[in-house]
Amino acid sequence: PGVGHSGRRRETERGRDITIANKMAPGSFVGIFSDIITGGSASAMACLFSNPLEVVKTRLQVQGEMAASAPKKYTGLMDALVKIPREEGLRAIQKGLGPGMLYQFAMNGARLGSYPTLKKIFKEGPEHSPLGNALRQLAAGGIAGAMGAVVGSPLFMIKCRLQTQSSVALDKAIGAGASGRASTMGHQHAYAGALDGLRTVWREEGIRGMFR
């Protein structure tokens, strides 16, 4: 009797493990949801550490955009890392962090969450040639990447505009008429935050503005 009870328990546990594995399989709702959450969360948390460098990179890329002959604000990476918090406060080095984290979550969540399902749709497997599987993986990766780019595009645009938003440049630019927000740091949008930026873009530029 003891052996029979032990055998039934093992069968029950095996059945439960199979049920969980099926629920977590690529293409299942739980599997897709798990891929979205894990992939998106990991990317969003990484943004905490990479965002200061994103702020510096974005500002170095756009400085001189509106006035090419003007002297450059920053001479390089280290100069920007020192000047931004010194002139605008410590929070300035993390400008665009909120939309940046949401962008990473949305973009990588959509990309990583859809890729296993797309591979299943394209029927990648050992029954196909290596070239056939490579083409299927390429198609799945391309579509997954495109989906992530579309989902994340509005957030990426707002992130970049907030990161180029310099309180020093804005103070110097405001009051100069129609072109008053053009500065050596690019156009200064003066958004109060990510939500204000999204609302402003939607109101002033429409749906096309969201996907610039």
PDB file of C-alpha atoms in Angstrom:
ATOM      1  CA  PRO A   1       0.000   0.000   0.000  1.00  0.00           C
ATOM      2  CA  GLY A   2       2.867   2.354   0.826  1.00  0.00           C
ATOM      3  CA  VAL A   3       4.424   1.791  -2.597  1.00  0.00           C
ATOM      4  CA  GLY A   4       1.084   2.391  -4.315  1.00  0.00           C
ATOM      5  CA  HIS A   5       0.541   5.641  -2.471  1.00  0.00           C
ATOM      6  CA  SER A   6       4.082   6.785  -3.285  1.00  0.00           C
ATOM      7  CA  GLY A   7       3.565   5.909  -6.945  1.00  0.00           C
ATOM      8  CA  ARG A   8       0.305   7.852  -7.135  1.00  0.00           C
ATOM      9  CA  ARG A   9       2.003  10.863  -5.512  1.00  0.00           C
ATOM     10  CA  ARG A  10       4.817  10.749  -8.059  1.00  0.00           C
ATOM     11  CA  GLU A  11       2.297  10.569 -10.896  1.00  0.00           C
ATOM     12  CA  THR A  12       0.423  13.529  -9.447  1.00  0.00           C
ATOM     13  CA  GLU A  13       3.617  15.556  -9.164  1.00  0.00           C
ATOM     14  CA  ARG A  14       4.652  14.587 -12.691  1.00  0.00           C
ATOM     15  CA  GLY A  15       1.261  15.632 -14.020  1.00  0.00           C
ATOM     16  CA  ARG A  16       1.509  18.950 -12.203  1.00  0.00           C
ATOM     17  CA  ASP A  17       4.993  19.578 -13.625  1.00  0.00           C
ATOM     18  CA  ILE A  18       3.739  18.823 -17.153  1.00  0.00           C
ATOM     19  CA  THR A  19       0.808  21.205 -16.685  1.00  0.00           C
ATOM     20  CA  ILE A  20       3.134  24.001 -15.502  1.00  0.00           C
ATOM     21  CA  ALA A  21       5.552  23.326 -18.381  1.00  0.00           C
ATOM     22  CA  ASN A  22       2.702  23.514 -20.885  1.00  0.00           C
ATOM     23  CA  LYS A  23       1.477  26.788 -19.420  1.00  0.00           C
ATOM     24  CA  MET A  24       5.000  28.244 -19.591  1.00  0.00           C
ATOM     25  CA  ALA A  25       5.691  26.952 -23.114  1.00  0.00           C
ATOM     26  CA  PRO A  26       6.453  29.487 -25.890  1.00  0.00           C
ATOM     27  CA  GLY A  27       3.214  30.621 -27.476  1.00  0.00           C
ATOM     28  CA  SER A  28       1.084  30.029 -24.389  1.00  0.00           C
ATOM     29  CA  PHE A  29      -0.493  33.035 -22.687  1.00  0.00           C
ATOM     30  CA  VAL A  30       1.487  32.511 -19.490  1.00  0.00           C
ATOM     31  CA  GLY A  31       4.701  31.974 -21.465  1.00  0.00           C
ATOM     32  CA  ILE A  32       4.227  35.169 -23.475  1.00  0.00           C
ATOM     33  CA  PHE A  33       3.286  37.161 -20.369  1.00  0.00           C
ATOM     34  CA  SER A  34       6.336  35.799 -18.518  1.00  0.00           C
ATOM     35  CA  ASP A  35       8.667  36.731 -21.404  1.00  0.00           C
ATOM     36  CA  ILE A  36       7.221  40.248 -21.556  1.00  0.00           C
ATOM     37  CA  ILE A  37       7.544  40.825 -17.811  1.00  0.00           C
ATOM     38  CA  THR A  38      11.027  39.344 -17.380  1.00  0.00           C
ATOM     39  CA  GLY A  39      12.512  40.860 -20.533  1.00  0.00           C
ATOM     40  CA  GLY A  40      10.907  44.254 -20.022  1.00  0.00           C
ATOM     41  CA  SER A  41      11.727  44.462 -16.300  1.00  0.00           C
ATOM     42  CA  ALA A  42      15.394  43.538 -16.771  1.00  0.00           C
ATOM     43  CA  SER A  43      15.813  46.185 -19.484  1.00  0.00           C
ATOM     44  CA  ALA A  44      13.984  48.821 -17.442  1.00  0.00           C
ATOM     45  CA  MET A  45      16.186  48.215 -14.391  1.00  0.00           C
ATOM     46  CA  ALA A  46      19.327  48.414 -16.515  1.00  0.00           C
ATOM     47  CA  CYS A  47      18.143  51.871 -17.625  1.00  0.00           C
ATOM     48  CA  LEU A  48      18.778  53.170 -14.084  1.00  0.00           C
ATOM     49  CA  PHE A  49      22.497  52.769 -14.715  1.00  0.00           C
ATOM     50  CA  SER A  50      22.679  53.570 -18.420  1.00  0.00           C
ATOM     51  CA  ASN A  51      20.448  56.673 -18.438  1.00  0.00           C
ATOM     52  CA  PRO A  52      23.123  59.199 -17.339  1.00  0.00           C
ATOM     53  CA  LEU A  53      25.240  58.137 -20.300  1.00  0.00           C
ATOM     54  CA  GLU A  54      22.164  58.401 -22.531  1.00  0.00           C
ATOM     55  CA  VAL A  55      21.655  61.997 -21.347  1.00  0.00           C
ATOM     56  CA  VAL A  56      25.271  62.840 -22.149  1.00  0.00           C
ATOM     57  CA  LYS A  57      25.189  61.050 -25.516  1.00  0.00           C
ATOM     58  CA  THR A  58      21.996  62.812 -26.582  1.00  0.00           C
ATOM     59  CA  ARG A  59      23.278  66.245 -25.623  1.00  0.00           C
ATOM     60  CA  LEU A  60      26.602  65.715 -27.343  1.00  0.00           C
ATOM     61  CA  GLN A  61      24.752  64.660 -30.488  1.00  0.00           C
ATOM     62  CA  VAL A  62      22.440  67.682 -30.652  1.00  0.00           C
ATOM     63  CA  GLN A  63      24.723  70.485 -29.428  1.00  0.00           C
ATOM     64  CA  GLY A  64      25.226  72.989 -32.200  1.00  0.00           C
ATOM     65  CA  GLU A  65      22.177  71.644 -34.040  1.00  0.00           C
ATOM     66  CA  MET A  66      20.501  75.063 -34.272  1.00  0.00           C
ATOM     67  CA  ALA A  67      23.669  77.151 -34.409  1.00  0.00           C
ATOM     68  CA  ALA A  68      26.562  75.258 -35.935  1.00  0.00           C
ATOM     69  CA  SER A  69      28.961  78.192 -35.579  1.00  0.00           C
ATOM     70  CA  ALA A  70      28.284  78.611 -31.843  1.00  0.00           C
ATOM     71  CA  PRO A  71      30.834  77.306 -29.352  1.00  0.00           C
ATOM     72  CA  LYS A  72      30.157  73.801 -28.101  1.00  0.00           C
ATOM     73  CA  LYS A  73      28.663  73.522 -24.607  1.00  0.00           C
ATOM     74  CA  TYR A  74      30.485  70.291 -23.788  1.00  0.00           C
ATOM     75  CA  THR A  75      33.907  69.203 -24.971  1.00  0.00           C
ATOM     76  CA  GLY A  76      33.321  65.507 -24.365  1.00  0.00           C
ATOM     77  CA  LEU A  77      31.962  62.762 -22.145  1.00  0.00           C
ATOM     78  CA  MET A  78      33.665  63.651 -18.868  1.00  0.00           C
ATOM     79  CA  ASP A  79      33.091  67.376 -19.327  1.00  0.00           C
ATOM     80  CA  ALA A  80      29.349  66.777 -19.787  1.00  0.00           C
ATOM     81  CA  LEU A  81      29.171  64.392 -16.806  1.00  0.00           C
ATOM     82  CA  VAL A  82      30.661  67.141 -14.610  1.00  0.00           C
ATOM     83  CA  LYS A  83      28.845  70.184 -16.044  1.00  0.00           C
ATOM     84  CA  ILE A  84      25.293  68.829 -16.210  1.00  0.00           C
ATOM     85  CA  PRO A  85      24.845  68.092 -12.480  1.00  0.00           C
ATOM     86  CA  ARG A  86      26.943  71.113 -11.469  1.00  0.00           C
ATOM     87  CA  GLU A  87      24.895  73.597 -13.512  1.00  0.00           C
ATOM     88  CA  GLU A  88      21.447  71.964 -13.396  1.00  0.00           C
ATOM     89  CA  GLY A  89      21.469  69.793 -10.285  1.00  0.00           C
ATOM     90  CA  LEU A  90      21.913  66.073  -9.725  1.00  0.00           C
ATOM     91  CA  ARG A  91      18.452  65.240 -11.071  1.00  0.00           C
ATOM     92  CA  ALA A  92      19.452  66.596 -14.489  1.00  0.00           C
ATOM     93  CA  ILE A  93      21.818  63.677 -15.090  1.00  0.00           C
ATOM     94  CA  GLN A  94      18.796  61.358 -14.885  1.00  0.00           C
ATOM     95  CA  LYS A  95      16.528  63.390 -17.171  1.00  0.00           C
ATOM     96  CA  GLY A  96      14.123  61.227 -19.130  1.00  0.00           C
ATOM     97  CA  LEU A  97      14.526  58.301 -16.715  1.00  0.00           C
ATOM     98  CA  GLY A  98      10.772  57.615 -16.433  1.00  0.00           C
ATOM     99  CA  PRO A  99      10.026  57.429 -20.177  1.00  0.00           C
ATOM    100  CA  GLY A 100      13.389  55.733 -20.664  1.00  0.00           C
ATOM    101  CA  MET A 101      12.411  52.884 -18.334  1.00  0.00           C
ATOM    102  CA  LEU A 102       8.947  52.661 -19.892  1.00  0.00           C
ATOM    103  CA  TYR A 103      10.528  52.642 -23.361  1.00  0.00           C
ATOM    104  CA  GLN A 104      12.874  49.803 -22.432  1.00  0.00           C
ATOM    105  CA  PHE A 105      10.027  47.830 -20.853  1.00  0.00           C
ATOM    106  CA  ALA A 106       7.689  48.362 -23.817  1.00  0.00           C
ATOM    107  CA  MET A 107      10.270  47.836 -26.549  1.00  0.00           C
ATOM    108  CA  ASN A 108      12.065  44.835 -25.068  1.00  0.00           C
ATOM    109  CA  GLY A 109       8.886  43.387 -23.587  1.00  0.00           C
ATOM    110  CA  ALA A 110       7.226  43.406 -27.009  1.00  0.00           C
ATOM    111  CA  ARG A 111      10.349  42.160 -28.768  1.00  0.00           C
ATOM    112  CA  LEU A 112      11.297  39.382 -26.357  1.00  0.00           C
ATOM    113  CA  GLY A 113       7.696  38.460 -25.630  1.00  0.00           C
ATOM    114  CA  SER A 114       6.758  37.979 -29.283  1.00  0.00           C
ATOM    115  CA  TYR A 115       9.939  36.310 -30.571  1.00  0.00           C
ATOM    116  CA  PRO A 116       9.320  32.752 -29.191  1.00  0.00           C
ATOM    117  CA  THR A 117       5.725  32.843 -30.451  1.00  0.00           C
ATOM    118  CA  LEU A 118       6.803  34.062 -33.881  1.00  0.00           C
ATOM    119  CA  LYS A 119       9.364  31.258 -34.099  1.00  0.00           C
ATOM    120  CA  LYS A 120       6.552  28.829 -33.332  1.00  0.00           C
ATOM    121  CA  ILE A 121       4.327  30.428 -35.993  1.00  0.00           C
ATOM    122  CA  PHE A 122       7.103  30.099 -38.581  1.00  0.00           C
ATOM    123  CA  LYS A 123       7.482  26.448 -37.494  1.00  0.00           C
ATOM    124  CA  GLU A 124      11.199  26.557 -36.813  1.00  0.00           C
ATOM    125  CA  GLY A 125      12.435  23.046 -36.009  1.00  0.00           C
ATOM    126  CA  PRO A 126      14.700  20.097 -36.861  1.00  0.00           C
ATOM    127  CA  GLU A 127      12.500  19.086 -39.805  1.00  0.00           C
ATOM    128  CA  HIS A 128      13.850  22.085 -41.768  1.00  0.00           C
ATOM    129  CA  SER A 129      17.306  22.653 -43.213  1.00  0.00           C
ATOM    130  CA  PRO A 130      19.774  24.875 -41.315  1.00  0.00           C
ATOM    131  CA  LEU A 131      19.228  27.604 -43.909  1.00  0.00           C
ATOM    132  CA  GLY A 132      15.456  27.266 -43.610  1.00  0.00           C
ATOM    133  CA  ASN A 133      15.633  27.584 -39.833  1.00  0.00           C
ATOM    134  CA  ALA A 134      18.016  30.543 -40.111  1.00  0.00           C
ATOM    135  CA  LEU A 135      15.574  32.332 -42.437  1.00  0.00           C
ATOM    136  CA  ARG A 136      12.683  31.581 -40.080  1.00  0.00           C
ATOM    137  CA  GLN A 137      14.655  32.948 -37.128  1.00  0.00           C
ATOM    138  CA  LEU A 138      15.593  36.011 -39.160  1.00  0.00           C
ATOM    139  CA  ALA A 139      11.953  36.650 -40.062  1.00  0.00           C
ATOM    140  CA  ALA A 140      10.806  36.148 -36.470  1.00  0.00           C
ATOM    141  CA  GLY A 141      13.544  38.425 -35.140  1.00  0.00           C
ATOM    142  CA  GLY A 142      12.835  41.115 -37.721  1.00  0.00           C
ATOM    143  CA  ILE A 143       9.106  41.189 -37.032  1.00  0.00           C
ATOM    144  CA  ALA A 144       9.657  41.095 -33.249  1.00  0.00           C
ATOM    145  CA  GLY A 145      12.150  43.950 -33.517  1.00  0.00           C
ATOM    146  CA  ALA A 146       9.774  46.002 -35.657  1.00  0.00           C
ATOM    147  CA  MET A 147       6.957  45.461 -33.157  1.00  0.00           C
ATOM    148  CA  GLY A 148       9.203  46.617 -30.320  1.00  0.00           C
ATOM    149  CA  ALA A 149      10.261  49.710 -32.263  1.00  0.00           C
ATOM    150  CA  VAL A 150       6.658  50.703 -33.020  1.00  0.00           C
ATOM    151  CA  VAL A 151       5.511  50.198 -29.429  1.00  0.00           C
ATOM    152  CA  GLY A 152       8.471  52.080 -27.960  1.00  0.00           C
ATOM    153  CA  SER A 153       8.823  54.904 -30.490  1.00  0.00           C
ATOM    154  CA  PRO A 154       6.648  57.568 -28.761  1.00  0.00           C
ATOM    155  CA  LEU A 155       8.394  56.964 -25.431  1.00  0.00           C
ATOM    156  CA  PHE A 156      11.840  57.094 -27.044  1.00  0.00           C
ATOM    157  CA  MET A 157      10.996  60.421 -28.691  1.00  0.00           C
ATOM    158  CA  ILE A 158       9.833  61.944 -25.398  1.00  0.00           C
ATOM    159  CA  LYS A 159      12.869  60.537 -23.599  1.00  0.00           C
ATOM    160  CA  CYS A 160      15.223  62.213 -26.066  1.00  0.00           C
ATOM    161  CA  ARG A 161      13.414  65.562 -25.893  1.00  0.00           C
ATOM    162  CA  LEU A 162      13.531  65.538 -22.090  1.00  0.00           C
ATOM    163  CA  GLN A 163      17.214  64.605 -22.108  1.00  0.00           C
ATOM    164  CA  THR A 164      18.122  67.519 -24.375  1.00  0.00           C
ATOM    165  CA  GLN A 165      16.040  69.866 -22.211  1.00  0.00           C
ATOM    166  CA  SER A 166      18.590  72.013 -20.398  1.00  0.00           C
ATOM    167  CA  SER A 167      17.380  74.500 -17.800  1.00  0.00           C
ATOM    168  CA  VAL A 168      20.419  76.678 -18.531  1.00  0.00           C
ATOM    169  CA  ALA A 169      19.804  76.674 -22.296  1.00  0.00           C
ATOM    170  CA  LEU A 170      16.077  77.211 -21.820  1.00  0.00           C
ATOM    171  CA  ASP A 171      16.561  80.202 -19.529  1.00  0.00           C
ATOM    172  CA  LYS A 172      18.856  81.792 -22.119  1.00  0.00           C
ATOM    173  CA  ALA A 173      16.497  81.043 -25.009  1.00  0.00           C
ATOM    174  CA  ILE A 174      13.075  82.033 -23.636  1.00  0.00           C
ATOM    175  CA  GLY A 175      11.972  85.532 -24.559  1.00  0.00           C
ATOM    176  CA  ALA A 176      13.629  85.685 -27.966  1.00  0.00           C
ATOM    177  CA  GLY A 177      10.426  85.494 -30.006  1.00  0.00           C
ATOM    178  CA  ALA A 178       9.289  82.702 -32.306  1.00  0.00           C
ATOM    179  CA  SER A 179      12.722  81.111 -32.391  1.00  0.00           C
ATOM    180  CA  GLY A 180      13.250  81.688 -28.693  1.00  0.00           C
ATOM    181  CA  ARG A 181      13.643  78.038 -27.840  1.00  0.00           C
ATOM    182  CA  ALA A 182      16.303  77.328 -30.418  1.00  0.00           C
ATOM    183  CA  SER A 183      19.662  77.039 -28.716  1.00  0.00           C
ATOM    184  CA  THR A 184      23.052  75.399 -29.101  1.00  0.00           C
ATOM    185  CA  MET A 185      21.431  72.418 -27.330  1.00  0.00           C
ATOM    186  CA  GLY A 186      18.740  72.046 -29.995  1.00  0.00           C
ATOM    187  CA  HIS A 187      15.115  73.087 -29.685  1.00  0.00           C
ATOM    188  CA  GLN A 188      14.036  73.404 -26.040  1.00  0.00           C
ATOM    189  CA  HIS A 189      10.538  71.979 -25.568  1.00  0.00           C
ATOM    190  CA  ALA A 190      10.065  72.844 -21.877  1.00  0.00           C
ATOM    191  CA  TYR A 191       7.960  69.790 -21.002  1.00  0.00           C
ATOM    192  CA  ALA A 192       7.014  69.427 -17.343  1.00  0.00           C
ATOM    193  CA  GLY A 193       7.477  65.669 -17.615  1.00  0.00           C
ATOM    194  CA  ALA A 194       6.803  62.609 -19.738  1.00  0.00           C
ATOM    195  CA  LEU A 195       2.993  62.818 -19.577  1.00  0.00           C
ATOM    196  CA  ASP A 196       3.039  66.547 -20.320  1.00  0.00           C
ATOM    197  CA  GLY A 197       5.329  65.852 -23.261  1.00  0.00           C
ATOM    198  CA  LEU A 198       3.072  63.148 -24.680  1.00  0.00           C
ATOM    199  CA  ARG A 199      -0.013  65.334 -24.275  1.00  0.00           C
ATOM    200  CA  THR A 200       1.731  68.306 -25.895  1.00  0.00           C
ATOM    201  CA  VAL A 201       2.973  66.273 -28.854  1.00  0.00           C
ATOM    202  CA  TRP A 202      -0.463  64.730 -29.381  1.00  0.00           C
ATOM    203  CA  ARG A 203      -2.154  68.153 -29.194  1.00  0.00           C
ATOM    204  CA  GLU A 204       0.332  70.050 -31.369  1.00  0.00           C
ATOM    205  CA  GLU A 205       1.687  67.427 -33.764  1.00  0.00           C
ATOM    206  CA  GLY A 206      -0.941  64.686 -33.845  1.00  0.00           C
ATOM    207  CA  ILE A 207      -0.382  60.971 -34.343  1.00  0.00           C
ATOM    208  CA  ARG A 208       2.453  61.564 -36.821  1.00  0.00           C
ATOM    209  CA  GLY A 209       4.316  63.534 -34.186  1.00  0.00           C
ATOM    210  CA  MET A 210       4.214  60.547 -31.841  1.00  0.00           C
ATOM    211  CA  PHE A 211       6.176  58.436 -34.334  1.00  0.00           C
ATOM    212  CA  ARG A 212       8.804  60.872 -35.565  1.00  0.00           C
TER     213      ARG A 212
END
